[in-house]
Coordinates of C-alpha atoms in Angstrom, one line a residue:
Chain A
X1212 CA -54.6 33.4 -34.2
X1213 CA -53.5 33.5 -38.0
X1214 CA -55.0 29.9 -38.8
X1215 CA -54.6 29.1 -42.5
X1216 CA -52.6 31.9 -44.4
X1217 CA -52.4 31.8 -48.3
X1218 CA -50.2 34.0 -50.0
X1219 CA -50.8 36.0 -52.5
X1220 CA -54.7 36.8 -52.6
X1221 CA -54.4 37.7 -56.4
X1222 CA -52.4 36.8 -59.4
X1223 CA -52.4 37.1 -62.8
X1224 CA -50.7 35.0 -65.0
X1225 CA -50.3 34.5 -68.6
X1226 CA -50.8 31.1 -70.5
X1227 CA -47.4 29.4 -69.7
X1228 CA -46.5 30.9 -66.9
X1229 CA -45.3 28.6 -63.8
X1230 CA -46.2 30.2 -60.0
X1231 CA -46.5 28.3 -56.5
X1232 CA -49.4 29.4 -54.1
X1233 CA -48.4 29.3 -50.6
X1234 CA -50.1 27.8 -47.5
X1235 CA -49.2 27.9 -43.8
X1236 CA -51.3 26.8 -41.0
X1237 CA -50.6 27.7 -37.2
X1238 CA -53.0 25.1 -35.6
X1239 CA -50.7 21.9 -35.7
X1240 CA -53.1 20.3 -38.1
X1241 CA -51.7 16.7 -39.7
X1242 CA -54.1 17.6 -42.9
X1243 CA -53.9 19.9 -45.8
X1244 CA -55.7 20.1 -49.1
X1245 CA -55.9 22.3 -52.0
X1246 CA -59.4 23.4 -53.6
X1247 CA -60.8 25.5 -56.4
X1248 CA -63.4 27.4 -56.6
X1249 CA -65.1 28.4 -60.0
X1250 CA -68.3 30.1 -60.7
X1251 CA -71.1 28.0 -60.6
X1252 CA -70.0 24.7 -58.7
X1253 CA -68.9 23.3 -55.7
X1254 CA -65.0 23.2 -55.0
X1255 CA -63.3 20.5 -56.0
X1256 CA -60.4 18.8 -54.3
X1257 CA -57.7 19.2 -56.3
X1258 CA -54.7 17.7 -53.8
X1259 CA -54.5 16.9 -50.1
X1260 CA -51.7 15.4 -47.7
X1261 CA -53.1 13.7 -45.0
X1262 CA -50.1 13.5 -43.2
X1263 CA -46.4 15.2 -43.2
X1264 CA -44.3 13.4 -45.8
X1265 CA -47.3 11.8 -48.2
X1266 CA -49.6 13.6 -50.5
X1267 CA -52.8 12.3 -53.2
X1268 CA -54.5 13.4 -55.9
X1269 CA -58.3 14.7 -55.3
X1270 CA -60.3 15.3 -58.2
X1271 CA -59.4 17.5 -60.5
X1272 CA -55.3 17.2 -60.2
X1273 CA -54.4 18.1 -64.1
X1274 CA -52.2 20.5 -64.6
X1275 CA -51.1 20.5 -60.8
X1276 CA -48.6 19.5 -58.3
X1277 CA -47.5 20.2 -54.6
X1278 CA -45.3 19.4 -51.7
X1279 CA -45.6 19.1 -48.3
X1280 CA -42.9 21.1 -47.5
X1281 CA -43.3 20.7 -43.6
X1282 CA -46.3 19.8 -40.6
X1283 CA -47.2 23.8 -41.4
X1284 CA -46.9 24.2 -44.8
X1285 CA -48.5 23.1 -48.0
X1286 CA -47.5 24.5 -51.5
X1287 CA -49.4 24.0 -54.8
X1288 CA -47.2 24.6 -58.2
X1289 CA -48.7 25.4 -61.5
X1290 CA -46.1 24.5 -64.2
X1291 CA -47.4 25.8 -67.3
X1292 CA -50.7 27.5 -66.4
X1293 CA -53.7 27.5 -68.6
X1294 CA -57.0 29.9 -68.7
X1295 CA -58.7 26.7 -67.9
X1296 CA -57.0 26.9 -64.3
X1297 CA -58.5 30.5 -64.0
X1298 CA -60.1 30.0 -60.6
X1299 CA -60.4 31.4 -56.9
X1300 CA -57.7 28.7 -54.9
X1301 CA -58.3 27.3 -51.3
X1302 CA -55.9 25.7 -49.0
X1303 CA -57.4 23.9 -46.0
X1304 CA -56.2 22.0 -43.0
X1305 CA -57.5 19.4 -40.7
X1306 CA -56.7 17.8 -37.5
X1307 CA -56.9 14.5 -39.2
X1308 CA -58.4 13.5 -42.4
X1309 CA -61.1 11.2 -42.5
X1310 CA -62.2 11.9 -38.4
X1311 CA -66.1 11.2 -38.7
X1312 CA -66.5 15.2 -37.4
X1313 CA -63.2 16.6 -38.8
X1314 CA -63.4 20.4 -39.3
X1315 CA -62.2 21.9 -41.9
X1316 CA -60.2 25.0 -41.9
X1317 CA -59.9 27.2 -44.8
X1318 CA -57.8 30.5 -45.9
X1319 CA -58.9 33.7 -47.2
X1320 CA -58.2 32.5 -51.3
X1321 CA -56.3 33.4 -54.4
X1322 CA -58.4 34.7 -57.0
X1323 CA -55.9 33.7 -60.5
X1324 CA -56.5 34.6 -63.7
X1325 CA -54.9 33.0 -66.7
X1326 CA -54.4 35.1 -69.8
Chain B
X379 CA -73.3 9.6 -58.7
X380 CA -72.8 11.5 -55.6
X381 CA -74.4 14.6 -55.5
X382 CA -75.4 17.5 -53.7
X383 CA -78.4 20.0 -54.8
X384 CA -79.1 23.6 -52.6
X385 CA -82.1 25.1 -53.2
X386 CA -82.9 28.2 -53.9
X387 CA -79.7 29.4 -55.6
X388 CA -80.5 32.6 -54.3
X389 CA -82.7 34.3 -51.9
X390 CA -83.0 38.0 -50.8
X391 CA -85.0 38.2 -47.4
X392 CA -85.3 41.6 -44.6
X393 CA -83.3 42.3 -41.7
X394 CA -85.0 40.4 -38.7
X395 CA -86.9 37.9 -41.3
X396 CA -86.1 33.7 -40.9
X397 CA -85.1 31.8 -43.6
X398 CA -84.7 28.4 -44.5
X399 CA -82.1 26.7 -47.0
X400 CA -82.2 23.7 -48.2
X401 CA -80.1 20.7 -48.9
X402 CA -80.4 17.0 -50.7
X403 CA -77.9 14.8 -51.4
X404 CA -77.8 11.6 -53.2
X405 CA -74.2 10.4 -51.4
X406 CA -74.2 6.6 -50.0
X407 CA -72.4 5.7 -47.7
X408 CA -73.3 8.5 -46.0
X409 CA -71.1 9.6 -43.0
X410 CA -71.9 13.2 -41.9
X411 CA -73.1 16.1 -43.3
X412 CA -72.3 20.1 -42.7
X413 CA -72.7 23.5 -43.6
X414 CA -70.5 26.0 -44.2
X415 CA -70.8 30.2 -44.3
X416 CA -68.8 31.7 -46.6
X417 CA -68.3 35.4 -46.6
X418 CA -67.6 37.2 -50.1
X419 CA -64.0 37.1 -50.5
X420 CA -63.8 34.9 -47.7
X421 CA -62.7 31.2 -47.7
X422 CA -65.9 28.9 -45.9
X423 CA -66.6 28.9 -42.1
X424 CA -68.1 25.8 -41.1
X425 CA -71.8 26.3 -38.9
X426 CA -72.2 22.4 -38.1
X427 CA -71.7 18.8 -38.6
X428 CA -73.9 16.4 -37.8
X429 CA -73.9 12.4 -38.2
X430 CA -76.5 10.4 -39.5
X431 CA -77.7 10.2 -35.8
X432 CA -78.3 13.5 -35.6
X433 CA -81.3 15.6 -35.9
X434 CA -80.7 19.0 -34.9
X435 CA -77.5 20.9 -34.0
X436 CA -77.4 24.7 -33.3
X437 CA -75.4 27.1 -33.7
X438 CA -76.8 30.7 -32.3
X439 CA -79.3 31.6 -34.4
X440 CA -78.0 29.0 -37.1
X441 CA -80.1 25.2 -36.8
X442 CA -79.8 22.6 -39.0
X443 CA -82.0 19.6 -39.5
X444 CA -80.9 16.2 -41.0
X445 CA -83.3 13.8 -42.3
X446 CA -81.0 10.2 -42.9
X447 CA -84.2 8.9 -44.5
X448 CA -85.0 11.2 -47.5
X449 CA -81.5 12.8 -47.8
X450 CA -82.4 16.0 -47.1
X451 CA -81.1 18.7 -44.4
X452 CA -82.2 22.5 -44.0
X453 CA -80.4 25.4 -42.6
X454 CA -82.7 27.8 -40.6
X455 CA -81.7 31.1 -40.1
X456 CA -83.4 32.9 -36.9
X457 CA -84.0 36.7 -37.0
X458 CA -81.5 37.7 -40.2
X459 CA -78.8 40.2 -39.4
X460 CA -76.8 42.0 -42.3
X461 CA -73.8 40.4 -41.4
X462 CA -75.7 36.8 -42.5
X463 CA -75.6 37.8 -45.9
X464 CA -73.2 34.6 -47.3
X465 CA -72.7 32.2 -49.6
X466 CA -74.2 29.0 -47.1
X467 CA -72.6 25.8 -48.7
X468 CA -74.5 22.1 -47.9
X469 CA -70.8 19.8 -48.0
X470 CA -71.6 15.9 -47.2
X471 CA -69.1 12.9 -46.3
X472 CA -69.4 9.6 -47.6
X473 CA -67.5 6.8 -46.0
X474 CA -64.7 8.0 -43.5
X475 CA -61.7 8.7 -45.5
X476 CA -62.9 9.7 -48.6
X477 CA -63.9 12.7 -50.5
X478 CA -66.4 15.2 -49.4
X479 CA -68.8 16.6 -52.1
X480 CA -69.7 20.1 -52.0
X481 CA -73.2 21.8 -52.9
X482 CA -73.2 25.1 -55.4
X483 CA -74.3 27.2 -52.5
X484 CA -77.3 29.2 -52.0
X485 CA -76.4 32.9 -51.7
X486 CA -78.6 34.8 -49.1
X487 CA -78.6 38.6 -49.2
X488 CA -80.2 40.1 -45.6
X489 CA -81.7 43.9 -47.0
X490 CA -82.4 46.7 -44.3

């Protein structure tokens, strides 16, 4: 079972630079989200879709956007990236957002680096 | 503000040793609360979730307590193998439907 597959696991970027991160989940989840990960805090929600066709900002959406693209897949786009959004990047998936036991799935990460 | 605190940041314990983690939050509403292993390099597994009705849940030799009261839970870690050494991460749920709030993590290296 694959489960939640983010492609690529590293990246380096220079200040400017646009790149998507990838996400594909296998387990027929209706929920996807998008969190960082930087030294020293929690993650933070950055963007979720709760179902096919809608998405929401979570808190820390500057500088971010994404699409739904399908049930499976869930891309996040940096436009112009900063070293600010030098981070480690989680996608996630959920049978249904907002269940009072929902389990979150996660992928492996990309670790990006902002020049 | 909604909060979470882990304590200790770190601890460094011997094969076959328990530990203990610990977790309080200042969230309200509160809805459920759950820990999460995460392996370096890894993205977080999740250990348990358990309501505000709920006490104890295990896991193997994972067991974590929930006090509604005093906003506190603990993660107790039976007879340390090497493969427990993680990042453990305290996440709690407000109100269905919104946001959860993530701890720093306590990192918990398991020497031979």
């Amino acid at each position: 079972n694959a489960g939640v597959t983010q492609t690529p696991k590293f990246q380096v970027l220079k200040t400017g630079q646009s790149m998507t991160l990838q996400c594909a989940q296998d387990m027929n989840h209706n929920s996807m989200y998008w969190y960082r990960q930087d030294p020293g805090m929690g993650l933070r929600l950055i963007y979720y879709s709760a179902s096919e066709g809608t998405t929401d900002k979570g808190e820390v959406p500057n500088g971010y956007n994404v699409s739904r693209l399908n049930k499976r897949e869930f891309s996040l786009r940096l436009e112009s990236a900063a070293p600010s959004q030098t981070s480690v990047y989680f996608c996630a998936s959920s049978v249904v957002r907002g269940l009072t036991n929902e389990k979150l799935f996660f992928g492996s990460g990309t670790q990006l680096s902002v020049l | 503000k909604n909060q979470v605190e882990q304590s200790p940041q770190s601890l460094i314990i011997l094969e076959g040793k328990n530990c203990t983690l610990q977790c309080n939050y200042t969230v309200s509403p509160f809805s459920n609360l759950r820990w999460y292993k995460q392996d370096t390099g890894r993205g977080p597994v999740s250990l348990t979730i358990m309501t505000f009705s709920e006490n104890t849940k295990s896991n193997g030799r994972y067991t974590a307590t929930l006090d509604a009261d005093t906003k506190q839970s603990s993660l107790h870690i039976t007879a340390s193998q090497l493969s427990d050494s993680a990042s453990y991460i305290c996440v709690v749920s407000g109100q269905a439907g919104t946001a959860l709030i993530f701890g720093k993590g306590t990192t918990l290296s398991v020497s031979s």
